[in-house]
Amino acid sequence: MRSERSVRPEVTIVEVGPRDGLQNEAVFVPTADKIALVDRLSRAGFTRIEVSAFVNPRRVPQMADAAEVFAGITRQPGVTYTALVPNVQGLARARDAMVDEISVFPAASESFSQRNLNQSVADAMAASRDVCTEAKNVGLRVRAYLSVAFGCPFEGPISPTRVSELAEQLIEFGAYEVAISDTIGIAHPGHVSGLLDVLSTRIPVSKIALHFHDTRGMALVNVYAGLEAGVSTFDASAGGLGGCPYAPGATGNLATEDLLYLLDGLGVATGVRLDAVAEASRALEPHVGHALPSRVLRALQTGQGRA
């Protein structure tokens, strides 16, 4: 690896625990506890928190109370509260809930797109275009995720050219940023560097975010590869909550505590307090019925250092 001085001095962490983290939990987390999680994270220093998703509650029951969660949170100045929407109907529900920003989430493979959205990639991209158009009309910013960008559980590796073409289209539709997502946690630093080399010829690095899962223990080194390539926005989930209900074998997202420990050690500023995130994770843990996987959280809980 290159010297740590080659990485950016400041990055943004998008906290996705309340949505991407909770959506795969088998136990329904009560609305009040979701609100409490968001409120604790709001006080931790994040500027962007993904609160919930306005999706079909039959497909993702954990997100059925999205409107109630948005109605109950205490919004902090300087924090953008976002939600996932699959179509213009979801956008309308999100607007009613007074979201600050919305995200669309097409996929890079046909098989995953059918399972996740019950649509072809072409239809999902068309729906994303419609959402972007309507969002612009009503003054809402749009972020885009591109799922299974490094590999699909059903189709295997995904061509970097394919990912780049789809990402470029999403920017053209009006998304201000595309989160290139390792949905099944298959990427390693070679994948990350190679894909970013191709992708950066189509869209500016400033419009690229990275979203890693830690299935194979590669998430942090993948972040470092992204840092070296100039990426300045990374998604993470408090406690390492997460997975994907439509990606067999996908484990939790990169834990926010683990990412903060890395970035703090490198001297990379985030504005986020590790102790506050750990507090939020500890408070949520009893409500999900299992220990959260963050290694740093575990170390802090056993007295190995302080947040």
XYZ file of C-alpha atoms in Angstrom:
307
model
C 0.000 0.000 0.000
C 1.038 3.572 -0.550
C 1.773 5.970 2.275
C -1.231 7.101 4.290
C -0.387 10.623 3.154
C -1.778 9.702 -0.267
C -5.337 9.420 1.077
C -7.809 12.251 1.333
C -7.657 14.343 4.532
C -11.436 14.357 4.975
C -14.240 11.997 3.959
C -18.005 11.663 4.428
C -19.544 8.616 6.059
C -23.135 7.915 5.051
C -24.754 6.056 7.955
C -27.054 3.369 6.513
C -27.739 1.307 9.637
C -31.353 2.386 10.211
C -32.303 1.270 6.693
C -29.811 -1.090 5.079
C -28.758 -2.372 8.466
C -32.201 -3.163 9.814
C -33.925 -4.348 6.641
C -32.493 -7.859 6.904
C -33.185 -8.379 10.609
C -35.600 -11.232 11.286
C -36.995 -9.617 14.444
C -39.134 -6.546 13.830
C -37.530 -3.636 15.638
C -40.220 -1.451 17.238
C -40.733 1.964 15.724
C -39.741 3.740 18.936
C -36.409 1.927 18.970
C -35.742 2.835 15.338
C -36.462 6.465 16.174
C -34.124 6.275 19.162
C -31.377 4.802 16.945
C -31.678 7.621 14.419
C -31.712 10.234 17.172
C -28.549 8.812 18.751
C -26.826 8.703 15.368
C -27.961 12.276 14.688
C -25.988 13.383 17.737
C -22.868 11.484 16.658
C -21.798 13.952 13.982
C -23.077 12.410 10.736
C -24.208 14.746 7.994
C -26.167 12.036 6.098
C -28.315 9.301 7.658
C -30.402 6.817 5.680
C -33.485 6.516 7.881
C -35.797 4.065 6.113
C -37.274 2.925 2.798
C -40.629 3.533 1.156
C -40.929 0.092 -0.391
C -43.584 -2.616 -0.502
C -44.030 -3.660 3.161
C -44.858 -7.208 2.110
C -41.423 -7.546 0.557
C -39.500 -5.720 3.285
C -41.644 -5.814 6.465
C -38.976 -4.110 8.579
C -39.529 -0.892 6.606
C -43.335 -0.862 6.946
C -43.188 1.966 9.499
C -41.068 4.340 7.404
C -43.517 7.253 7.659
C -43.863 6.820 11.427
C -40.098 6.764 11.897
C -39.662 9.969 9.908
C -42.476 11.597 11.875
C -40.877 10.661 15.188
C -37.217 11.557 14.757
C -35.710 14.750 16.132
C -34.013 16.393 13.193
C -30.681 18.001 13.891
C -29.369 21.027 11.966
C -26.881 20.053 9.281
C -28.065 16.442 9.009
C -29.665 15.175 5.795
C -32.269 12.459 6.435
C -32.726 10.192 3.444
C -34.897 7.303 2.285
C -34.791 4.614 -0.371
C -37.575 4.622 -2.991
C -38.095 2.168 -5.881
C -40.493 4.229 -8.023
C -42.527 7.425 -8.240
C -45.150 5.987 -5.873
C -42.463 5.538 -3.245
C -41.251 9.052 -3.969
C -44.731 10.426 -3.275
C -44.802 8.641 0.097
C -41.332 9.949 0.876
C -42.365 13.514 0.078
C -45.351 13.204 2.396
C -42.932 12.129 5.133
C -40.769 15.223 4.531
C -37.569 13.394 3.600
C -34.568 15.545 2.722
C -33.240 13.334 -0.062
C -34.112 10.050 -1.759
C -32.159 7.167 -3.249
C -32.872 4.792 -6.117
C -31.323 1.334 -6.285
C -31.091 -0.446 -9.644
C -28.804 -3.451 -10.029
C -26.021 -4.381 -12.407
C -27.263 -7.936 -13.065
C -30.549 -9.185 -14.524
C -31.016 -11.989 -11.999
C -30.538 -9.784 -8.958
C -32.717 -7.052 -10.428
C -35.565 -9.526 -10.865
C -35.259 -10.782 -7.289
C -34.752 -7.396 -5.670
C -37.140 -5.283 -7.743
C -39.134 -7.783 -9.803
C -37.935 -5.872 -12.865
C -35.373 -6.203 -15.605
C -32.343 -3.927 -15.413
C -33.787 -1.851 -18.251
C -37.109 -1.414 -16.460
C -35.387 -0.611 -13.153
C -33.238 1.999 -14.860
C -36.335 3.483 -16.495
C -38.023 3.668 -13.090
C -34.908 5.363 -11.676
C -35.003 7.887 -14.513
C -38.660 8.658 -13.759
C -37.892 9.121 -10.059
C -34.986 11.438 -10.866
C -37.172 13.517 -13.170
C -39.988 13.830 -10.647
C -37.570 14.509 -7.787
C -36.009 17.350 -9.740
C -39.474 18.792 -10.332
C -40.159 18.873 -6.596
C -36.692 19.980 -5.520
C -35.357 16.739 -4.007
C -31.815 15.510 -4.537
C -31.322 11.923 -5.667
C -28.579 9.514 -4.746
C -28.257 6.225 -6.624
C -27.054 2.825 -5.504
C -25.852 0.334 -8.066
C -26.286 -3.094 -6.483
C -24.050 -6.154 -7.099
C -21.496 -3.955 -8.861
C -18.600 -6.334 -8.099
C -20.386 -9.639 -8.358
C -23.834 -11.228 -8.374
C -24.823 -14.283 -6.289
C -26.609 -15.709 -9.330
C -24.479 -14.594 -12.290
C -20.973 -14.231 -10.887
C -18.560 -11.411 -11.805
C -19.935 -8.216 -13.314
C -18.099 -6.435 -16.106
C -16.581 -3.074 -15.050
C -17.721 -1.719 -18.402
C -21.301 -2.700 -17.593
C -21.083 -1.031 -14.180
C -19.578 2.109 -15.704
C -22.281 2.388 -18.353
C -25.070 2.073 -15.804
C -23.433 4.493 -13.383
C -22.971 7.047 -16.133
C -26.647 6.736 -17.044
C -27.684 7.326 -13.433
C -25.637 10.518 -13.323
C -27.203 11.585 -16.618
C -30.660 10.946 -15.145
C -29.866 13.446 -12.400
C -28.364 11.471 -9.500
C -25.668 13.559 -7.840
C -23.756 10.481 -6.669
C -23.644 6.746 -7.339
C -22.834 4.364 -4.503
C -21.030 1.437 -6.116
C -22.240 -1.429 -3.976
C -20.568 -4.721 -3.110
C -23.862 -6.289 -2.103
C -22.501 -9.772 -1.427
C -19.104 -8.749 -0.065
C -17.096 -10.362 -2.843
C -14.721 -7.520 -3.733
C -11.041 -7.287 -2.862
C -8.708 -4.298 -3.376
C -7.734 -5.455 -6.863
C -11.400 -5.427 -7.883
C -11.913 -2.006 -6.345
C -8.896 -0.397 -8.003
C -9.694 -1.988 -11.359
C -13.333 -0.942 -11.355
C -12.524 2.607 -10.241
C -9.939 2.908 -13.022
C -12.659 2.146 -15.574
C -15.440 4.015 -13.833
C -13.457 7.225 -13.419
C -13.142 7.506 -17.199
C -16.943 7.858 -17.383
C -17.871 9.903 -14.292
C -15.869 12.103 -11.890
C -14.511 10.399 -8.783
C -16.279 13.111 -6.764
C -19.593 11.527 -7.836
C -18.588 8.009 -6.737
C -19.311 6.543 -3.291
C -18.447 3.041 -2.135
C -20.716 0.665 -0.228
C -19.052 -2.481 1.104
C -20.260 -5.580 2.898
C -17.791 -7.533 4.993
C -18.696 -11.114 4.011
C -15.067 -12.056 3.320
C -13.427 -9.645 5.743
C -12.250 -7.340 2.949
C -14.342 -4.235 3.590
C -11.681 -2.131 5.332
C -8.913 -2.876 2.851
C -11.397 -2.126 0.089
C -12.030 1.246 1.707
C -8.284 1.896 1.683
C -8.168 1.092 -2.038
C -10.999 3.556 -2.554
C -9.227 6.215 -0.516
C -6.090 5.813 -2.605
C -8.191 6.278 -5.756
C -9.617 9.555 -4.412
C -13.073 8.413 -3.290
C -14.342 10.591 -0.451
C -17.710 9.059 0.472
C -18.234 5.664 2.114
C -21.342 3.952 3.443
C -21.287 2.153 6.779
C -23.751 0.673 9.236
C -23.721 1.087 13.009
C -22.564 -2.103 14.668
C -22.168 -3.851 11.316
C -25.900 -4.419 10.965
C -27.114 -5.533 7.605
C -27.171 -7.939 4.755
C -29.575 -8.224 1.882
C -32.793 -10.269 1.846
C -32.317 -10.999 -1.866
C -28.608 -11.908 -1.816
C -28.011 -15.358 -0.299
C -24.980 -15.407 1.984
C -24.539 -11.639 2.183
C -23.539 -10.646 5.690
C -23.449 -7.296 7.397
C -22.387 -3.983 6.025
C -19.041 -2.525 6.917
C -19.398 -1.508 10.560
C -19.277 2.219 11.173
C -17.166 1.727 14.304
C -14.577 -0.291 12.350
C -14.454 2.300 9.572
C -14.041 5.125 12.084
C -11.210 3.293 13.831
C -9.389 2.995 10.501
C -9.998 6.588 9.435
C -9.162 8.031 12.838
C -5.924 6.064 12.781
C -5.052 7.460 9.367
C -5.786 11.001 10.481
C -8.720 11.264 8.064
C -11.377 13.634 9.397
C -15.029 12.546 9.376
C -16.692 14.717 12.020
C -18.220 11.564 13.527
C -17.583 10.478 17.129
C -16.779 6.809 17.544
C -17.989 6.744 21.151
C -21.401 8.084 20.163
C -21.822 5.522 17.382
C -20.828 2.722 19.747
C -23.400 3.984 22.243
C -26.110 3.882 19.556
C -25.136 0.337 18.576
C -25.097 -0.872 22.166
C -28.559 0.583 22.782
C -29.972 -1.142 19.700
C -28.365 -4.553 20.259
C -31.000 -5.937 22.682
C -33.750 -5.210 20.154
C -32.275 -7.289 17.307
C -31.763 -10.413 19.389
C -28.113 -11.059 18.609
C -24.661 -9.598 19.088
C -23.638 -7.007 16.523
C -20.587 -8.033 14.486
C -18.472 -4.885 14.636
C -15.000 -5.899 15.805
C -14.287 -2.491 17.304
C -17.614 -2.508 19.156
C -16.780 -5.938 20.576
C -13.349 -4.728 21.683
C -14.828 -1.679 23.366
C -17.403 -3.794 25.174
C -14.687 -6.058 26.589
C -12.707 -3.087 27.843
C -9.971 -3.172 25.199
C -9.492 0.533 24.795
C -11.927 3.408 24.696
C -14.055 4.846 21.942
